[in-house]
Amino acid sequence: MATWSKFSLQNSASPLMEQLIFFHDHTLLILTMITILVGYLMITLFFNKFTNRFLLEGQTIEVIWTILPAITLIFIALPSLRLLYLLDEVDNPSITLKTIGHQWYWSYEYSDFLNVEFDSYMIPSNELELNGFRLLDVDNRTVLPMNTQIRILVTAADVLHSWTIPALGVKIDATPGRLNQTNFFINRPGMFFGQCSEICGANHSFMPIVIESIPMNHFINWIKLNKS
């Protein structure tokens, strides 16, 4: 999760988030190189006492500064498109989780198991334990197995919401009357926090998400305990 004085992205907990971080660093490197080059050219022009008499008519330089940005954009676009298709692909999921956004809480249904569903509300600050996270902890955490391909179906019961877990690289809109889907693969155990990322009313900032990633055998035991 994000902590104090953290300006970078959260540590990844899924292969897709790792790819997103790689793409971010790749693009940032290109932008840094462009900034240094343009800055150098501007400084040299400001402090140059000579005048170029061919400044208003230079076919060669115009061709160069048209081709170079086009090549640069290709180096950004190709990884971006590859990543975009990877994010949208849902291939042979082992577990399906259905998430429904409400004003202002989330409800979850484990579609592969009978009668495993619950609502997840934020724990108020006056009921929070000393080791709890203010505005982030919930009364019912979403428990999912690690090293498993998971499909999530997202919708809403009232207004637009957005189910977001930054550490997993997941952000999917919850739209009333529509079922959106995406997939993710959690590659380590832990707790991963998120919040609704679509302004949905007065208590928009009070509907957090908590994913608890555990080994598969512990997940099966949890399912057995929560079957009603």
CSV table of C-alpha atoms in Angstrom, one decimal:
chain,number,residue,atom,x,y,z
A,1,MET,CA,0.0,0.0,0.0
A,2,ALA,CA,1.0,3.6,-0.3
A,3,THR,CA,2.8,5.0,2.7
A,4,TRP,CA,3.9,8.5,3.8
A,5,SER,CA,6.3,10.3,1.5
A,6,LYS,CA,5.8,7.7,-1.3
A,7,PHE,CA,6.0,9.4,-4.7
A,8,SER,CA,6.5,6.3,-6.8
A,9,LEU,CA,4.1,3.5,-7.8
A,10,GLN,CA,3.2,0.9,-5.2
A,11,ASN,CA,5.1,-2.4,-5.2
A,12,SER,CA,3.6,-4.8,-7.7
A,13,ALA,CA,1.8,-7.9,-6.6
A,14,SER,CA,0.9,-9.2,-10.1
A,15,PRO,CA,2.6,-9.7,-13.4
A,16,LEU,CA,0.4,-7.1,-15.1
A,17,MET,CA,1.4,-4.5,-12.5
A,18,GLU,CA,5.1,-5.3,-13.1
A,19,GLN,CA,4.5,-4.7,-16.9
A,20,LEU,CA,2.8,-1.4,-16.1
A,21,ILE,CA,5.7,-0.3,-14.0
A,22,PHE,CA,8.2,-1.3,-16.7
A,23,PHE,CA,6.2,0.7,-19.3
A,24,HIS,CA,6.1,3.7,-16.9
A,25,ASP,CA,9.9,3.6,-16.5
A,26,HIS,CA,10.4,3.1,-20.3
A,27,THR,CA,8.2,6.1,-21.1
A,28,LEU,CA,9.7,8.2,-18.4
A,29,LEU,CA,13.2,7.5,-19.7
A,30,ILE,CA,12.2,8.6,-23.2
A,31,LEU,CA,10.6,11.8,-21.8
A,32,THR,CA,13.7,12.5,-19.8
A,33,MET,CA,15.9,12.2,-22.9
A,34,ILE,CA,13.6,14.6,-24.9
A,35,THR,CA,13.5,17.1,-22.0
A,36,ILE,CA,17.3,17.1,-21.8
A,37,LEU,CA,17.7,17.5,-25.6
A,38,VAL,CA,15.2,20.3,-25.9
A,39,GLY,CA,16.5,22.1,-22.8
A,40,TYR,CA,20.1,21.9,-24.2
A,41,LEU,CA,18.9,23.3,-27.6
A,42,MET,CA,17.0,26.2,-25.9
A,43,ILE,CA,19.9,27.1,-23.7
A,44,THR,CA,22.4,27.1,-26.6
A,45,LEU,CA,20.0,29.3,-28.6
A,46,PHE,CA,19.5,31.8,-25.8
A,47,PHE,CA,23.2,32.3,-25.2
A,48,ASN,CA,24.3,32.1,-28.8
A,49,LYS,CA,25.4,35.5,-30.2
A,50,PHE,CA,25.4,34.3,-33.9
A,51,THR,CA,22.4,34.5,-36.2
A,52,ASN,CA,21.5,31.7,-38.7
A,53,ARG,CA,20.5,33.3,-42.0
A,54,PHE,CA,18.8,30.1,-43.1
A,55,LEU,CA,16.6,29.8,-40.0
A,56,LEU,CA,13.4,30.5,-41.8
A,57,GLU,CA,14.0,28.0,-44.6
A,58,GLY,CA,15.5,24.7,-43.6
A,59,GLN,CA,14.1,21.7,-45.3
A,60,THR,CA,16.6,19.3,-43.8
A,61,ILE,CA,16.0,20.2,-40.2
A,62,GLU,CA,12.2,20.1,-40.8
A,63,VAL,CA,12.4,16.6,-42.1
A,64,ILE,CA,14.6,15.5,-39.1
A,65,TRP,CA,12.2,17.0,-36.5
A,66,THR,CA,9.3,15.3,-38.2
A,67,ILE,CA,10.8,11.9,-38.5
A,68,LEU,CA,12.4,11.7,-35.0
A,69,PRO,CA,9.2,12.3,-33.1
A,70,ALA,CA,7.4,9.8,-35.2
A,71,ILE,CA,10.0,7.1,-34.4
A,72,THR,CA,9.8,8.1,-30.7
A,73,LEU,CA,6.0,7.7,-30.7
A,74,ILE,CA,6.4,4.3,-32.3
A,75,PHE,CA,8.7,3.2,-29.4
A,76,ILE,CA,6.0,4.3,-26.9
A,77,ALA,CA,2.9,3.1,-28.8
A,78,LEU,CA,4.0,-0.5,-29.5
A,79,PRO,CA,4.6,-1.5,-25.8
A,80,SER,CA,1.5,0.5,-24.9
A,81,LEU,CA,-0.8,-1.5,-27.3
A,82,ARG,CA,0.8,-4.8,-26.2
A,83,LEU,CA,0.0,-4.0,-22.6
A,84,LEU,CA,-3.5,-2.8,-23.4
A,85,TYR,CA,-4.4,-6.2,-25.0
A,86,LEU,CA,-2.7,-8.1,-22.1
A,87,LEU,CA,-4.9,-6.2,-19.6
A,88,ASP,CA,-8.1,-7.0,-21.4
A,89,GLU,CA,-7.4,-10.7,-22.0
A,90,VAL,CA,-9.3,-13.1,-19.8
A,91,ASP,CA,-8.0,-16.6,-20.4
A,92,ASN,CA,-9.1,-19.8,-18.5
A,93,PRO,CA,-9.8,-18.3,-15.0
A,94,SER,CA,-9.7,-20.7,-12.1
A,95,ILE,CA,-12.0,-18.6,-9.8
A,96,THR,CA,-14.6,-16.0,-10.6
A,97,LEU,CA,-15.4,-13.1,-8.2
A,98,LYS,CA,-18.4,-10.9,-8.7
A,99,THR,CA,-18.3,-7.4,-7.2
A,100,ILE,CA,-21.3,-5.1,-6.9
A,101,GLY,CA,-20.9,-1.4,-6.0
A,102,HIS,CA,-23.4,0.3,-3.8
A,103,GLN,CA,-23.7,3.6,-2.1
A,104,TRP,CA,-21.5,3.3,-0.2
A,105,TYR,CA,-20.1,-0.2,0.2
A,106,TRP,CA,-19.1,-3.3,-1.9
A,107,SER,CA,-20.7,-6.7,-2.0
A,108,TYR,CA,-19.0,-9.8,-3.2
A,109,GLU,CA,-20.2,-13.1,-4.6
A,110,TYR,CA,-18.0,-16.2,-5.2
A,111,SER,CA,-19.8,-17.6,-8.3
A,112,ASP,CA,-18.0,-20.9,-8.2
A,113,PHE,CA,-19.2,-21.8,-4.7
A,114,LEU,CA,-22.7,-22.0,-3.3
A,115,ASN,CA,-24.0,-19.3,-1.0
A,116,VAL,CA,-20.6,-17.5,-0.4
A,117,GLU,CA,-21.5,-13.9,-0.5
A,118,PHE,CA,-21.1,-10.9,1.8
A,119,ASP,CA,-21.1,-7.1,2.1
A,120,SER,CA,-17.9,-5.2,2.8
A,121,TYR,CA,-18.2,-1.9,4.8
A,122,MET,CA,-15.5,0.4,5.9
A,123,ILE,CA,-14.7,0.2,9.7
A,124,PRO,CA,-15.5,3.5,11.3
A,125,SER,CA,-12.6,5.3,13.0
A,126,ASN,CA,-14.1,5.0,16.5
A,127,GLU,CA,-14.3,1.2,16.1
A,128,LEU,CA,-10.9,0.7,14.6
A,129,GLU,CA,-8.2,-1.3,16.4
A,130,LEU,CA,-4.9,0.3,17.2
A,131,ASN,CA,-3.1,-1.6,14.4
A,132,GLY,CA,-5.9,-0.9,11.8
A,133,PHE,CA,-5.6,1.4,8.8
A,134,ARG,CA,-7.9,4.4,9.0
A,135,LEU,CA,-10.3,4.8,6.0
A,136,LEU,CA,-8.9,1.6,4.5
A,137,ASP,CA,-9.9,-1.4,6.7
A,138,VAL,CA,-13.1,-3.2,6.2
A,139,ASP,CA,-15.2,-5.6,8.3
A,140,ASN,CA,-15.2,-8.4,5.6
A,141,ARG,CA,-12.1,-8.7,3.6
A,142,THR,CA,-12.1,-10.3,0.1
A,143,VAL,CA,-10.0,-13.4,0.4
A,144,LEU,CA,-8.4,-14.8,-2.8
A,145,PRO,CA,-5.8,-17.5,-3.4
A,146,MET,CA,-2.3,-16.6,-4.6
A,147,ASN,CA,-0.8,-18.0,-7.8
A,148,THR,CA,-4.2,-18.4,-9.3
A,149,GLN,CA,-5.8,-16.8,-12.4
A,150,ILE,CA,-8.8,-14.9,-11.1
A,151,ARG,CA,-11.6,-13.3,-13.2
A,152,ILE,CA,-13.6,-10.5,-11.6
A,153,LEU,CA,-17.0,-9.4,-12.8
A,154,VAL,CA,-17.9,-5.8,-11.8
A,155,THR,CA,-21.2,-4.0,-11.8
A,156,ALA,CA,-23.2,-1.5,-9.7
A,157,ALA,CA,-26.6,-1.4,-8.2
A,158,ASP,CA,-27.2,2.4,-8.2
A,159,VAL,CA,-24.6,4.8,-9.7
A,160,LEU,CA,-21.1,4.6,-11.3
A,161,HIS,CA,-18.3,3.2,-9.1
A,162,SER,CA,-14.8,2.0,-9.9
A,163,TRP,CA,-13.1,-1.1,-8.3
A,164,THR,CA,-9.4,-0.3,-8.0
A,165,ILE,CA,-6.4,-2.1,-6.5
A,166,PRO,CA,-3.2,-0.3,-7.4
A,167,ALA,CA,-0.8,-3.0,-6.4
A,168,LEU,CA,-2.5,-5.5,-8.8
A,169,GLY,CA,-2.8,-3.0,-11.6
A,170,VAL,CA,-6.6,-3.3,-11.6
A,171,LYS,CA,-9.1,-0.5,-12.2
A,172,ILE,CA,-12.4,-1.4,-13.7
A,173,ASP,CA,-15.6,0.7,-13.8
A,174,ALA,CA,-18.8,-0.6,-12.1
A,175,THR,CA,-21.7,0.5,-14.3
A,176,PRO,CA,-25.3,-0.1,-13.4
A,177,GLY,CA,-26.9,-2.5,-15.9
A,178,ARG,CA,-23.6,-3.6,-17.3
A,179,LEU,CA,-21.2,-6.4,-16.4
A,180,ASN,CA,-17.5,-5.5,-16.9
A,181,GLN,CA,-14.8,-8.1,-16.5
A,182,THR,CA,-11.0,-8.3,-16.1
A,183,ASN,CA,-8.5,-10.7,-14.7
A,184,PHE,CA,-5.4,-10.7,-12.5
A,185,PHE,CA,-2.9,-13.1,-11.0
A,186,ILE,CA,-1.7,-12.4,-7.4
A,187,ASN,CA,1.9,-13.7,-7.1
A,188,ARG,CA,2.5,-13.2,-3.4
A,189,PRO,CA,0.6,-13.4,-0.1
A,190,GLY,CA,-0.4,-10.2,1.7
A,191,MET,CA,-3.1,-7.6,2.0
A,192,PHE,CA,-3.7,-5.1,-0.8
A,193,PHE,CA,-5.8,-2.0,-0.4
A,194,GLY,CA,-7.8,0.0,-2.8
A,195,GLN,CA,-10.6,2.5,-2.9
A,196,CYS,CA,-13.5,3.5,-5.2
A,197,SER,CA,-12.0,5.6,-8.0
A,198,GLU,CA,-15.2,7.1,-9.4
A,199,ILE,CA,-17.0,10.0,-7.6
A,200,CYS,CA,-20.2,8.3,-6.6
A,201,GLY,CA,-21.7,10.6,-4.0
A,202,ALA,CA,-21.3,12.0,-0.5
A,203,ASN,CA,-19.5,8.9,1.0
A,204,HIS,CA,-17.4,8.2,-2.1
A,205,SER,CA,-14.2,8.2,0.0
A,206,PHE,CA,-15.6,5.8,2.5
A,207,MET,CA,-15.9,2.6,0.5
A,208,PRO,CA,-12.4,1.0,0.5
A,209,ILE,CA,-11.4,-2.4,-0.8
A,210,VAL,CA,-9.2,-5.0,0.9
A,211,ILE,CA,-7.8,-8.1,-0.8
A,212,GLU,CA,-6.3,-10.7,1.4
A,213,SER,CA,-4.1,-13.1,-0.6
A,214,ILE,CA,-3.5,-16.5,1.0
A,215,PRO,CA,-2.3,-20.0,-0.2
A,216,MET,CA,-4.9,-22.2,-2.0
A,217,ASN,CA,-5.3,-24.7,0.9
A,218,HIS,CA,-6.1,-21.9,3.4
A,219,PHE,CA,-8.5,-20.4,0.8
A,220,ILE,CA,-10.4,-23.8,0.6
A,221,ASN,CA,-10.6,-23.9,4.4
A,222,TRP,CA,-12.0,-20.3,4.4
A,223,ILE,CA,-14.6,-21.2,1.8
A,224,LYS,CA,-15.7,-24.2,3.9
A,225,LEU,CA,-16.1,-22.0,7.0
A,226,ASN,CA,-18.0,-19.3,5.1
A,227,LYS,CA,-20.5,-21.5,3.3
A,228,SER,CA,-24.0,-20.7,4.6
